[in-house]
Structures are given as structure tokens and as C-alpha cells.
PDB file of C-alpha atoms and ligand atoms in Angstrom:
ATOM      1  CA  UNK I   1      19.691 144.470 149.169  1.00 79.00           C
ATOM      2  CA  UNK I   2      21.985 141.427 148.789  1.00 96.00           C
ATOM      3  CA  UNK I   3      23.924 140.935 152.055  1.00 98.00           C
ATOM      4  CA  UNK I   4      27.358 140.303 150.213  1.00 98.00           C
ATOM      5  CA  UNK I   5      26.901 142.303 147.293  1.00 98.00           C
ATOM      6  CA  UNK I   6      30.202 143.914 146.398  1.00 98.00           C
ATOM      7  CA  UNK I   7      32.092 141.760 148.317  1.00 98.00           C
ATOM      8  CA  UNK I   8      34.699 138.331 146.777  1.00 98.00           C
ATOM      9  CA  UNK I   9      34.735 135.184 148.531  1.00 98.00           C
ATOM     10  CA  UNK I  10      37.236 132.343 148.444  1.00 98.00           C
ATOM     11  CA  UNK I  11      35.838 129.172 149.403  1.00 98.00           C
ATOM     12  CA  UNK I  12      38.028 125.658 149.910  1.00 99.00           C
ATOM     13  CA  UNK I  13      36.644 122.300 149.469  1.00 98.00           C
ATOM     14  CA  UNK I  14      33.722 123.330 147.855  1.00 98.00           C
ATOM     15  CA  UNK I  15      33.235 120.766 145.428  1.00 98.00           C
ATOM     16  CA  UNK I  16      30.627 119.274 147.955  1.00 98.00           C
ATOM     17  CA  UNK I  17      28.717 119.629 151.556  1.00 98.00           C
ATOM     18  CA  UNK I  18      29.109 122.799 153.805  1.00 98.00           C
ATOM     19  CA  UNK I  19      31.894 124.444 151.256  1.00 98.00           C
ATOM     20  CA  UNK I  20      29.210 124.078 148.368  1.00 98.00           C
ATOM     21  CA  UNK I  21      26.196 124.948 150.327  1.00 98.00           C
ATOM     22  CA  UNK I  22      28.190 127.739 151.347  1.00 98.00           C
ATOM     23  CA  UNK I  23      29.608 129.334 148.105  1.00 98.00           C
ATOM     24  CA  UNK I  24      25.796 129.288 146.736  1.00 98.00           C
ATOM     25  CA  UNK I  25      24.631 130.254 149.789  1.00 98.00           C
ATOM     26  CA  UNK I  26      27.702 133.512 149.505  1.00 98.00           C
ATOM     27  CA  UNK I  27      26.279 134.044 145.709  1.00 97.00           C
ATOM     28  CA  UNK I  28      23.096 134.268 146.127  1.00 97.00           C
ATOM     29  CA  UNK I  29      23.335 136.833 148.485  1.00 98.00           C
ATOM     30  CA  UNK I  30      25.512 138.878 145.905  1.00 98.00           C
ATOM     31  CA  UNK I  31      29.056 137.689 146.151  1.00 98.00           C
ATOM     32  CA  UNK I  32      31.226 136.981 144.072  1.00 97.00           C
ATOM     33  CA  UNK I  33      32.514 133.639 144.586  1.00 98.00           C
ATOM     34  CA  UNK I  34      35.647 131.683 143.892  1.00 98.00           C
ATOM     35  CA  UNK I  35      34.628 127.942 144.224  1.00 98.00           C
ATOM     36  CA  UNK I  36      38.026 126.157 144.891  1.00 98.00           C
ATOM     37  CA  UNK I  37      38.102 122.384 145.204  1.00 98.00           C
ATOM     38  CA  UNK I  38      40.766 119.110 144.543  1.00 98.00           C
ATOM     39  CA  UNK I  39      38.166 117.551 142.262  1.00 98.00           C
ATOM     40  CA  UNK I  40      37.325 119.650 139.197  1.00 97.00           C
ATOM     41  CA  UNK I  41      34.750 117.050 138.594  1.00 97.00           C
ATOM     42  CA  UNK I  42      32.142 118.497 141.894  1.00 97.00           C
ATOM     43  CA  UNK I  43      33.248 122.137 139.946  1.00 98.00           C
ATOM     44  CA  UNK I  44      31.399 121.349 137.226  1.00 97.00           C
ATOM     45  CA  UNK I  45      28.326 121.524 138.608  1.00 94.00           C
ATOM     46  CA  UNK I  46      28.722 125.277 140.009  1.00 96.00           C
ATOM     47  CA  UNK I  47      30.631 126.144 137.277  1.00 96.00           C
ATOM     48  CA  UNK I  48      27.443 125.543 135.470  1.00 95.00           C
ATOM     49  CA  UNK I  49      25.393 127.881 137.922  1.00 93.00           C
ATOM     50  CA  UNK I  50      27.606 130.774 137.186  1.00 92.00           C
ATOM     51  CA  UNK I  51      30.281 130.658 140.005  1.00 96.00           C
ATOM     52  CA  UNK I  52      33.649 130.852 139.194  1.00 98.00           C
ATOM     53  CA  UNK I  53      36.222 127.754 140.197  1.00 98.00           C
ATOM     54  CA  UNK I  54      39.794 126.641 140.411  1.00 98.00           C
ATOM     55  CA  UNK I  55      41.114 123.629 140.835  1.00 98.00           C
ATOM     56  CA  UNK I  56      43.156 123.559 144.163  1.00 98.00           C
ATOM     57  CA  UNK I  57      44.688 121.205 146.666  1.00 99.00           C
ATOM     58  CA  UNK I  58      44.955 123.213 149.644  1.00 99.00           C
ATOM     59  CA  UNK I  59      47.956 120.356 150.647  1.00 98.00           C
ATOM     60  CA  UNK I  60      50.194 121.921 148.047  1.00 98.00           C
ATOM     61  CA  UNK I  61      51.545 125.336 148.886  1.00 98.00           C
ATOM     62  CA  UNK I  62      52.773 126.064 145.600  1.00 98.00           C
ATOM     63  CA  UNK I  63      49.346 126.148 144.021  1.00 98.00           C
ATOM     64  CA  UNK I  64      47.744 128.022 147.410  1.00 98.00           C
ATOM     65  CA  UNK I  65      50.183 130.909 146.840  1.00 98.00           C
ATOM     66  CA  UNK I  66      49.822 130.802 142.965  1.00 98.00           C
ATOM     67  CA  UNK I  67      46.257 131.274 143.092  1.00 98.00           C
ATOM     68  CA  UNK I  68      47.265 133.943 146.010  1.00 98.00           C
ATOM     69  CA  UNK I  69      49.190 136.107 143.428  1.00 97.00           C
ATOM     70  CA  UNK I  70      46.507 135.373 140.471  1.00 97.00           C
ATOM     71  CA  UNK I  71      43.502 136.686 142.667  1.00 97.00           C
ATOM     72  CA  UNK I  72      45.220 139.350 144.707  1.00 94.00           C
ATOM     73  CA  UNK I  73      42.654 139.941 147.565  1.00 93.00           C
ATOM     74  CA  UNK I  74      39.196 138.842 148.678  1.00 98.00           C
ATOM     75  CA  UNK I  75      37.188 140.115 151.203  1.00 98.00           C
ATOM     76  CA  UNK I  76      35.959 136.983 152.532  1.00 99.00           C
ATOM     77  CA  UNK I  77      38.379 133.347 152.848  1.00 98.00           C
ATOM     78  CA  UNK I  78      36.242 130.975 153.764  1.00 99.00           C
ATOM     79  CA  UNK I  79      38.806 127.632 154.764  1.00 99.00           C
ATOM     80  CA  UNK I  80      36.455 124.693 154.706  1.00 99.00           C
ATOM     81  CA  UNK I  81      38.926 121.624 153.503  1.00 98.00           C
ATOM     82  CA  UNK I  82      39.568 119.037 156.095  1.00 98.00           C
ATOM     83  CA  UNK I  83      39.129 115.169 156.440  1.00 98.00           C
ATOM     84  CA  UNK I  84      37.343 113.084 159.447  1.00 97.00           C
ATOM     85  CA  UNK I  85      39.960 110.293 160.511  1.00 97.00           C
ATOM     86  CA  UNK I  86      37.840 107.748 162.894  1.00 96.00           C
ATOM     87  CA  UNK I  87      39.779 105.709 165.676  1.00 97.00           C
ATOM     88  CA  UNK I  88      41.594 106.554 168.871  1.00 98.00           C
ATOM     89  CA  UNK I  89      45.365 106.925 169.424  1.00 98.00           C
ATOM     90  CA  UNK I  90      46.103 104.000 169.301  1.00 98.00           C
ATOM     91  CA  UNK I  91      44.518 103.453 165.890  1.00 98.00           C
ATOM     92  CA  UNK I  92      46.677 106.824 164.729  1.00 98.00           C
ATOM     93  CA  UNK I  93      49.654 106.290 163.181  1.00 98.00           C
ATOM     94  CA  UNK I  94      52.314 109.163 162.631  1.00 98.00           C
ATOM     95  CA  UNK I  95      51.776 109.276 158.890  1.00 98.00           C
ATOM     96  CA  UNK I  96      47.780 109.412 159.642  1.00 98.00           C
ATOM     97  CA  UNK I  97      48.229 111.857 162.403  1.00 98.00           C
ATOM     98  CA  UNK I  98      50.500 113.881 159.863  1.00 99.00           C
ATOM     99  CA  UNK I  99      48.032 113.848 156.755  1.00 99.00           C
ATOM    100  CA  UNK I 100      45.243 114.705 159.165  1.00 99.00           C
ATOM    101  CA  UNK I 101      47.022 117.885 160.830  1.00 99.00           C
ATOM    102  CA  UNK I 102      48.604 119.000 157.217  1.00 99.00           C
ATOM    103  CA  UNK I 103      44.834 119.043 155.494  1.00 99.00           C
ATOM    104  CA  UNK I 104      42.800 120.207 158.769  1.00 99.00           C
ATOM    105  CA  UNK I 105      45.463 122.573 159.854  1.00 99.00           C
ATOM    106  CA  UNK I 106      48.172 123.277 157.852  1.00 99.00           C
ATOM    107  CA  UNK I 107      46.137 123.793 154.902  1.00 98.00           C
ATOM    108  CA  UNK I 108      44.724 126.627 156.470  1.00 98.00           C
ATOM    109  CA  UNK I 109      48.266 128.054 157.924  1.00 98.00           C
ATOM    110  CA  UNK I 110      49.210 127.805 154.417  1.00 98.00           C
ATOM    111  CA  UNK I 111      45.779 129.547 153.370  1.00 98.00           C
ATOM    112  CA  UNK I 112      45.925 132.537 155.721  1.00 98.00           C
ATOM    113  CA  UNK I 113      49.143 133.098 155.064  1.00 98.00           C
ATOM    114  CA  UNK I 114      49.306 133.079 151.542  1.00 98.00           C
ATOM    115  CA  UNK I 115      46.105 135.758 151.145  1.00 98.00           C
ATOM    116  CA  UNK I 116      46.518 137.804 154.571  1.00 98.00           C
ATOM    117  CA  UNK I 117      48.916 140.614 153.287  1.00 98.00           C
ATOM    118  CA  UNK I 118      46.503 141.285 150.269  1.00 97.00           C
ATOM    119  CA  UNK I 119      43.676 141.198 152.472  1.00 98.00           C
ATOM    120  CA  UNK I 120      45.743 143.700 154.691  1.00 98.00           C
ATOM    121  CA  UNK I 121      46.842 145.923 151.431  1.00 98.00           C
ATOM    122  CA  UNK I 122      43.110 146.055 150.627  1.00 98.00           C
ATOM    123  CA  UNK I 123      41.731 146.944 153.972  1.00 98.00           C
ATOM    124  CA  UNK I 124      40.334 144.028 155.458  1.00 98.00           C
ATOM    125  CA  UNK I 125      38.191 140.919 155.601  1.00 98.00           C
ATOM    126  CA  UNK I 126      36.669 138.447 156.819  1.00 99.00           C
ATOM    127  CA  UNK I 127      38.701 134.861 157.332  1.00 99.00           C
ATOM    128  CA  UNK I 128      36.129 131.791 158.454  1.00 99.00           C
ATOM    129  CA  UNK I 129      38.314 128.364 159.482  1.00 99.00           C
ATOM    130  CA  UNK I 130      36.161 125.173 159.643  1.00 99.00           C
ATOM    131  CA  UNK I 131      36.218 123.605 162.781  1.00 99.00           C
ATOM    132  CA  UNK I 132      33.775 120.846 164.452  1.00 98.00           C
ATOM    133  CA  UNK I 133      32.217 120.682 167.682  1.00 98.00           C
ATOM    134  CA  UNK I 134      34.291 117.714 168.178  1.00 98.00           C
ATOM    135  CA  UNK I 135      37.570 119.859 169.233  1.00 98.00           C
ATOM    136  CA  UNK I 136      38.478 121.617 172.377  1.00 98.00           C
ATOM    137  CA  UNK I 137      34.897 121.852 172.562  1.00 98.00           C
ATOM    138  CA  UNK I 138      33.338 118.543 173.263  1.00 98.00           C
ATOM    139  CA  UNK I 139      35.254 115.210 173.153  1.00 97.00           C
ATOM    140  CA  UNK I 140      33.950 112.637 170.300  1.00 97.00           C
ATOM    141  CA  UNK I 141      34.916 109.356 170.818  1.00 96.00           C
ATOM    142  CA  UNK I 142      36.857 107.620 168.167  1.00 96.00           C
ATOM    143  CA  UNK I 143      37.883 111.135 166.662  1.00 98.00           C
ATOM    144  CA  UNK I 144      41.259 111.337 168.604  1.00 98.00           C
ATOM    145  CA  UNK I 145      43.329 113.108 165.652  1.00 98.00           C
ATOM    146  CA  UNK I 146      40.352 115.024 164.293  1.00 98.00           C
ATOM    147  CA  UNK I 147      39.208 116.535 167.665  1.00 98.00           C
ATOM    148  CA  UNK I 148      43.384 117.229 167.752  1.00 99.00           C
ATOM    149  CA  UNK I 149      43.504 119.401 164.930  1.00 99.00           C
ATOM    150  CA  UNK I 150      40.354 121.162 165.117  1.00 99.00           C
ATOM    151  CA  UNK I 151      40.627 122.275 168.593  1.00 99.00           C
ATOM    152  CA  UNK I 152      44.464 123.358 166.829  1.00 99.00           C
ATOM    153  CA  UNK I 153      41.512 125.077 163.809  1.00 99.00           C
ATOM    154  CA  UNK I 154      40.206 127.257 166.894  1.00 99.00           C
ATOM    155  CA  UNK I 155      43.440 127.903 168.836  1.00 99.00           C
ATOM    156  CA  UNK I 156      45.009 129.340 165.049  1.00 98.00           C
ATOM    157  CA  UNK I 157      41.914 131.492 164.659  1.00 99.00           C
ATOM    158  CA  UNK I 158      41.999 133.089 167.820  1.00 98.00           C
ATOM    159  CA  UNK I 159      45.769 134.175 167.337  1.00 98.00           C
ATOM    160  CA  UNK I 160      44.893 135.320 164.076  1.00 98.00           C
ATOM    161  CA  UNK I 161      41.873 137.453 165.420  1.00 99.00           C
ATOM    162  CA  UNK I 162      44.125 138.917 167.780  1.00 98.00           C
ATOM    163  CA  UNK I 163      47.156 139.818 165.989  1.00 98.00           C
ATOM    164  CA  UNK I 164      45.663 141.905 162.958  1.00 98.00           C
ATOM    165  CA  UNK I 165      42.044 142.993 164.533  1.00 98.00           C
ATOM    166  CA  UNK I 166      44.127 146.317 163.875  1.00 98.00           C
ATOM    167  CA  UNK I 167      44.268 146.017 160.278  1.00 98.00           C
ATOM    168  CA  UNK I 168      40.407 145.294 160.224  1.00 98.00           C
ATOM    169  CA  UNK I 169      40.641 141.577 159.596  1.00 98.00           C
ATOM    170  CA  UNK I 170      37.915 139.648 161.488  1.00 99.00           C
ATOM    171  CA  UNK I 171      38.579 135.731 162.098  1.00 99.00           C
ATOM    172  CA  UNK I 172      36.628 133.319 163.339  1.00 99.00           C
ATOM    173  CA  UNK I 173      36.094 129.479 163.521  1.00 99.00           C
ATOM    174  CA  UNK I 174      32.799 127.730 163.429  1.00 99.00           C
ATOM    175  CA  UNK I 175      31.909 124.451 164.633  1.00 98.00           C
ATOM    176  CA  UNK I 176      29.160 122.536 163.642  1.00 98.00           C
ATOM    177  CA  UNK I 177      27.871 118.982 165.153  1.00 98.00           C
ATOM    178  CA  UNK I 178      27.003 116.146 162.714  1.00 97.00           C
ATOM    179  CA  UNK I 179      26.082 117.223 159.220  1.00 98.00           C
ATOM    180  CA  UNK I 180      24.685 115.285 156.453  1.00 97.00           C
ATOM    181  CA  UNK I 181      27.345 115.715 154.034  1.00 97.00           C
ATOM    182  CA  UNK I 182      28.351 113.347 151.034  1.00 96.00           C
ATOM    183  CA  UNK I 183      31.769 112.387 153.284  1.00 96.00           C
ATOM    184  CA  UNK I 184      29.374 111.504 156.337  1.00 96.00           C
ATOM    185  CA  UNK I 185      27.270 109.126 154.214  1.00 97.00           C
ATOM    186  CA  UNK I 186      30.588 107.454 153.123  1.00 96.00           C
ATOM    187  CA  UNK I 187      31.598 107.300 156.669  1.00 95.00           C
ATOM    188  CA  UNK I 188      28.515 105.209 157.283  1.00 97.00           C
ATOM    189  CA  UNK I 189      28.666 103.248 154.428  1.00 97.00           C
ATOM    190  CA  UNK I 190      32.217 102.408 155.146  1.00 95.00           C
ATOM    191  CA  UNK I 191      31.233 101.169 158.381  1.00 93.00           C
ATOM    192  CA  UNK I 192      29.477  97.886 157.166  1.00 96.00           C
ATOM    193  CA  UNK I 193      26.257  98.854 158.189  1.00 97.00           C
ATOM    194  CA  UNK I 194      25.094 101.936 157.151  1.00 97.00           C
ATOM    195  CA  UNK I 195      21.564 102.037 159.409  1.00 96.00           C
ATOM    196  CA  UNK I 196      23.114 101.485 162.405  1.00 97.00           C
ATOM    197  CA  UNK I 197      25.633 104.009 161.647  1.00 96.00           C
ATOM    198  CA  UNK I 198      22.802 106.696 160.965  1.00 96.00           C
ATOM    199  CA  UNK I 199      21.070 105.670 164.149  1.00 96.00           C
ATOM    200  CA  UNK I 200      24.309 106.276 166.240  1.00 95.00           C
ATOM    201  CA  UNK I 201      25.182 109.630 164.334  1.00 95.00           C
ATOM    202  CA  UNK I 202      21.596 110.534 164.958  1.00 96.00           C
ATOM    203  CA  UNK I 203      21.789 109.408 168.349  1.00 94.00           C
ATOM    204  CA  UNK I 204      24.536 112.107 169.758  1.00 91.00           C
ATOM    205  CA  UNK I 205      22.065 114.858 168.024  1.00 95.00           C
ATOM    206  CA  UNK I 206      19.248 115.584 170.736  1.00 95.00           C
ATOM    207  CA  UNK I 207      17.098 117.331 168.178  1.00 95.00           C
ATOM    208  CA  UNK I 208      17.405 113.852 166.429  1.00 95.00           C
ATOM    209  CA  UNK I 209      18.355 115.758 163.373  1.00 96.00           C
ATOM    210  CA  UNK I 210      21.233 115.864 161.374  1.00 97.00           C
ATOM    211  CA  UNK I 211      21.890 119.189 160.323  1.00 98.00           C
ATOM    212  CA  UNK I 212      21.740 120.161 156.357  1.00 98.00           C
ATOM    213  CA  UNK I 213      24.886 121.403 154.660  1.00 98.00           C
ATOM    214  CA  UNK I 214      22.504 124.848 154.102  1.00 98.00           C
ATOM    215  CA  UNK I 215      22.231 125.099 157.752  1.00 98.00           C
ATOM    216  CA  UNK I 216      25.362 125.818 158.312  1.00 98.00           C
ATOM    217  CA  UNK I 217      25.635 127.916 155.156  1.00 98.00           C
ATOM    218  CA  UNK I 218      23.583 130.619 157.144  1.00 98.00           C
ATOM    219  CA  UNK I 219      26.131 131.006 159.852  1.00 98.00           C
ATOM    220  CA  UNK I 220      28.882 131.357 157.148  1.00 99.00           C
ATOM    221  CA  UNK I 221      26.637 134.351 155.142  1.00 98.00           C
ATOM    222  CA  UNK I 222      26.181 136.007 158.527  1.00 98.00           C
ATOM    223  CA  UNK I 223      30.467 135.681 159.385  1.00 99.00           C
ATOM    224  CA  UNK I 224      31.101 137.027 155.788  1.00 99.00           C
ATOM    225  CA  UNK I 225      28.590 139.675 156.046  1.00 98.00           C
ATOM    226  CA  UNK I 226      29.076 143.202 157.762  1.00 98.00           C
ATOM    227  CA  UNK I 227      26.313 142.048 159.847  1.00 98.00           C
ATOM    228  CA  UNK I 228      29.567 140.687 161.771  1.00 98.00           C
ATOM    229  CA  UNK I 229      31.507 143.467 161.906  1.00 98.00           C
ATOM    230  CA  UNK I 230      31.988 143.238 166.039  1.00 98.00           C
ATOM    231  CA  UNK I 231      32.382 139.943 165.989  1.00 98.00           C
ATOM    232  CA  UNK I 232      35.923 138.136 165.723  1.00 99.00           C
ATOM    233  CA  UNK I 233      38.017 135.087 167.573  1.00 99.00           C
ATOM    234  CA  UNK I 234      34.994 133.575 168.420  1.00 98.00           C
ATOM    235  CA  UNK I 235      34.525 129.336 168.061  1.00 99.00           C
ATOM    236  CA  UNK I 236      30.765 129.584 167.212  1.00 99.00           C
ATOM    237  CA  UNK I 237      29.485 126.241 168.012  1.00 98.00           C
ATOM    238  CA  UNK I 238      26.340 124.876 165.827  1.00 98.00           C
ATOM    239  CA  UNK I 239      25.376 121.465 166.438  1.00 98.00           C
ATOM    240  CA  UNK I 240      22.003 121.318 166.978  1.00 97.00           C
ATOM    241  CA  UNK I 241      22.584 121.098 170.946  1.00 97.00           C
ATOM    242  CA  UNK I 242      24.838 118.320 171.270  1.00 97.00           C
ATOM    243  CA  UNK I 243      27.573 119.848 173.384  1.00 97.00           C
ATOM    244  CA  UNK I 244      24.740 121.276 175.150  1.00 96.00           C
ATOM    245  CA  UNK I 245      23.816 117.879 176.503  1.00 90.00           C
TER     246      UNK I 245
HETATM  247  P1  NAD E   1      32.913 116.567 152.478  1.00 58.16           P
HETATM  248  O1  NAD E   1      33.898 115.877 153.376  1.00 58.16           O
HETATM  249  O2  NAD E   1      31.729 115.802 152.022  1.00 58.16           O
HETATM  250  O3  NAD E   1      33.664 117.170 151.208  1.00 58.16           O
HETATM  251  C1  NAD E   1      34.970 117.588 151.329  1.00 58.16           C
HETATM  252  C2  NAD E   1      35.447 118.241 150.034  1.00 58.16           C
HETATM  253  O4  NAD E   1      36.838 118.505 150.254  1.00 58.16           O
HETATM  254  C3  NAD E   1      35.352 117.364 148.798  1.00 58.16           C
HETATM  255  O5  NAD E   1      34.730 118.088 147.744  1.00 58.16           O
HETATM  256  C4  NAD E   1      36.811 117.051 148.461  1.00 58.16           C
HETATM  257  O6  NAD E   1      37.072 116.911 147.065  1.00 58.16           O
HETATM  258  C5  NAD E   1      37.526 118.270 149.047  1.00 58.16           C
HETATM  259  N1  NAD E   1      38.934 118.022 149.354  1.00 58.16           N
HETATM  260  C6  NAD E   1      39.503 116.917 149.877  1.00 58.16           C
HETATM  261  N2  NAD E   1      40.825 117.069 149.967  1.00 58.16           N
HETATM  262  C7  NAD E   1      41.120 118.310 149.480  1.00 58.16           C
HETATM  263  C8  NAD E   1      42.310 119.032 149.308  1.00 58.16           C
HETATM  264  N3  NAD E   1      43.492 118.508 149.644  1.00 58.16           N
HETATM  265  N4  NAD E   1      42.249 120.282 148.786  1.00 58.16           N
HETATM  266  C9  NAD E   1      41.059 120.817 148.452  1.00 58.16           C
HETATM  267  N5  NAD E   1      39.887 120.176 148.576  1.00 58.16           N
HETATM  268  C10 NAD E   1      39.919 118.927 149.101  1.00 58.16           C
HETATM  269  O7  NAD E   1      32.460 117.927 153.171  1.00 58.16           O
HETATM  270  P2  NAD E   1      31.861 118.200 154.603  1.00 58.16           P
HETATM  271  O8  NAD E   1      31.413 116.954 155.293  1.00 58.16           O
HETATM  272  O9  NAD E   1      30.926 119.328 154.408  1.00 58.16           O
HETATM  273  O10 NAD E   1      33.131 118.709 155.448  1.00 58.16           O
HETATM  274  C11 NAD E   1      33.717 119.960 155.167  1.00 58.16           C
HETATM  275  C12 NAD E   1      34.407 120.467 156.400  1.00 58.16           C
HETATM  276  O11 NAD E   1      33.478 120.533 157.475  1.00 58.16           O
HETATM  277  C13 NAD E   1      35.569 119.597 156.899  1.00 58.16           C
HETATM  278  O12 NAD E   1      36.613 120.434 157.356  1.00 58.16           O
HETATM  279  C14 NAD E   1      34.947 118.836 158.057  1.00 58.16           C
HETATM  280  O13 NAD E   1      35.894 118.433 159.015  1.00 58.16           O
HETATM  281  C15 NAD E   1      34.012 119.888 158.613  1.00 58.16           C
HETATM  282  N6  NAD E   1      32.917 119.368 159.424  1.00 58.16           N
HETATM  283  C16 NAD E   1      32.041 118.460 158.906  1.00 58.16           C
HETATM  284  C17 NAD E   1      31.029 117.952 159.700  1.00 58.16           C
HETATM  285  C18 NAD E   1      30.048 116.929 159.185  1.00 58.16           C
HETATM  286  O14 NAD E   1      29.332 116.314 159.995  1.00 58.16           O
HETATM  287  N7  NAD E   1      29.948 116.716 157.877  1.00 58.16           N
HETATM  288  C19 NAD E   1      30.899 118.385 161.031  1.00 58.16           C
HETATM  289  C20 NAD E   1      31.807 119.327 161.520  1.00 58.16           C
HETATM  290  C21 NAD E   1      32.806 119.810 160.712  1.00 58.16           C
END
């Protein structure tokens, strides 16, 4: 028996890395998935495996509630958007710290609250917020407003969890550790010299593994499964033991 079967899922950012590992991951196991993304380009390509998309910037709260009203409710919101901004405060200007708390944050304040009463009217669900390791669990250095605003990802989902576990709406954030996504091999490129880069990334991961975007897809089929059902406002940390080191 698929694990999702029956079930609609909303994924963000899932043009590429975790959010498109994930929404494959979500309909192969029987969902129905809504593959949302800013670049209907990386659509394309799940279009053409059978998922449904829509274009949307999860910056533009017009849009996020439009699509809201269109869809009505899903059982499963799966907020994956969010950008990596390297350097330390001093590094961080206001408008950077301001684009990097509106995408990683706001985005999902603007996400939750858009498709929260539907998911109420309909009887529930199953909300997962991406955070990162690098938050109010672990310090990364050089990731002062990113650590900021996804230790803000885990402080929002714990609220959430507690104010409607009554109304049968789980919530919970998940935090992986260094993932080879098409953003993190940019990241390295940008840096002038993409080996060394690798070597450092791999470096922080004892396992001396980056994780695959499909790793973390796993964790995000369990959290949208009933298989969770007792399990809400948690930070579930996967990052191949770095903060365990
Ligand atoms: P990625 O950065 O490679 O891809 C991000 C996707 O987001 C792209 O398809 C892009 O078009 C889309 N996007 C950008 N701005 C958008 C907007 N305004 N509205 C909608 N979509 C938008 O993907 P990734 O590396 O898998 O990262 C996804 C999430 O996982 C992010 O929140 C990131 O912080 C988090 N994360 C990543 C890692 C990692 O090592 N890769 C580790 C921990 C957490």
C-alpha cells in the first residue's frame, strides 16, 4: 500500500534539490503532488513525469494566497524555499538580512497562513518547514543571517504545533546538514575554487558524506505520512552526525 495514497501535497521550491527529491519522493508513494517553484523552467521536467506544477514565488503574497483559494486544502504543505547567504554580520547588510528573513521566513508565515484555515476546514494536516542544522541548533560559521532565520524556521514551527495540535494539524521543522544540492555546487563554484570548497563542506560531515537530496526525501515521506501521527513541534535534525560532533 502506498504510504501517501489519498493524501495532496504542496511542495515549495521544488524546481530542484530536497523540494524535487521530495515531491517524487511524495508521488511515488501515492500522493498527489503540487510541484510549486519560481522557475517554470525546473517544472518542466516533473511536469513531464506526471506531477502537477504552478509557478510561484513564495516572496509575493498575492500569488501564495491566490493559489490558496485555487487549491482549497492539502493535507500535506511541505515549505522548502529558502536561500543560503554566506558571511558574518558584518558582511550582512539590512537589505541582505531583509531578503534572507522574507524568503527563509516570511515566505513560510505567508505560506501557513494563507492554507491553515482550509487545512483546519478539512480536518487536518501535516505542515513540514525547512530548516538546517545550521540554526539554533549548531552554529555554522560564515552563515550569520541564515543560521538567524532558520533557528526563527524552528521557533515558528513550534508555535504553530502548539496552537492548533487541537484542530489535528501536525507541524514540524527538519534540519538537515550539508546536502548536495544544485545551489550547494554553485556555492562552491562561486567560491573560486570549487575542490577546496568540496573538501571543506565535506570536512564538517564526519561520515565524510554529503547527504543526497533523496536522503532527506525519506524523512519528509515519513512527516507527511500517518506513520507521524504522534509526532509534532519537533526540529528533527539530519545531518549525517555533524552536530553530533
Ligand atoms: P536549491 O537551493 O538548489 O534550490 C532552491 C529552489 O528554490 C530553486 O528551484 C529555486 O528556483 C527556488 N526558489 C528560489 N527562490 C524562490 C522563490 N522566491 N519562490 C519559490 N521558489 C524559489 O535547493 P536546496 O539546496 O535543496 O535547498 C532547499 C532548502 O533546503 C532551502 O530552504 C535550504 O536552506 C535548505 N537546506 C539546504 C541544505 C543544503 O545543504 N543544500 C542544508 C540544509 C537546509
Amino acid at each position: 500500500m502506498a504510504r501517501l495514497a489519498g493524501k495532496t501535497a504542496l511542495v515549495t521550491a521544488a524546481g530542484q534539490g530536497i523540494g524535487r527529491a521530495s515531491a517524487l519522493a511524495m508521488a511515488r508513494e501515492g500522493a498527489r503532488v503540487i510541484a510549486t517553484d519560481i522557475n517554470a523552467d525546473a517544472l518542466q521536467a516533473l511536469s513531464d513525469q506526471g506531477l502537477e506544477t504552478r509557478v510561484l514565488n513564495v516572496r509575493d503574497t498575492g500569488a501564495v494566497q491566490a493559489l490558496a483559494a485555487e487549491l482549497g486544502a492539502v493535507d500535506v504543505l511541505f515549505n522548502c524555499a529558502g536561500f543560503v547567504a554566506n558571511g558574518t554580520i558584518l558582511d550582512c547588510s539590512e537589505d541582505e538580512w531583509d531578503f534572507s528573513f522574507d524568503l527563509n521566513v516570511k515566505a513560510m508565515y505567508r505560506m501557513n497562513k494563507a492554507f491553515l484555515p482550509v487545512m483546519i476546514a478539512a480536518g487536518g494536516g501535516s505542515i513540514i518547514n525547512m530548516a538546517s542544522v545550521a540554526s539554533s541548533i549548531i552554529a555554522a560559521p560564515n552563515r550569520f543571517v541564515y543560521g538567524a532565520t532558520k533557528a526563527a524556521v524552528i521557533g515558528m514551527t513550534k508555535a504553530l504545533a502548539a496552537d492548533f495540535i487541537g484542530k489535528n494539524i501536525r507541524c514540524n521543522a527538519i534540519c538537515p546538514g550539508t546536502v548536495d544540492t544544485p545551489s550547494l555546487n554553485d556555492r562552491m563554484r562561486a567560491s573560486g575554487d570549487y575542490e577546496a570548497a568540496r573538501k571543506a563542506f565535506l570536512a564538517r560531515q564526519p561520515t565524510g558524506k554529503l547527504a543526497q537530496a533523496e536522503d532527506i526525501a525519506g524523512l519528509i515521506v515519513f512527516l507527511a505520512s500517518d506513520e507521524s501521527a504522534f509526532v509534532t513541534g519537533v526540529a528533527h535534525v539530519i545531518d549525517g552526525g555533524w552536530s553530533n560532533t
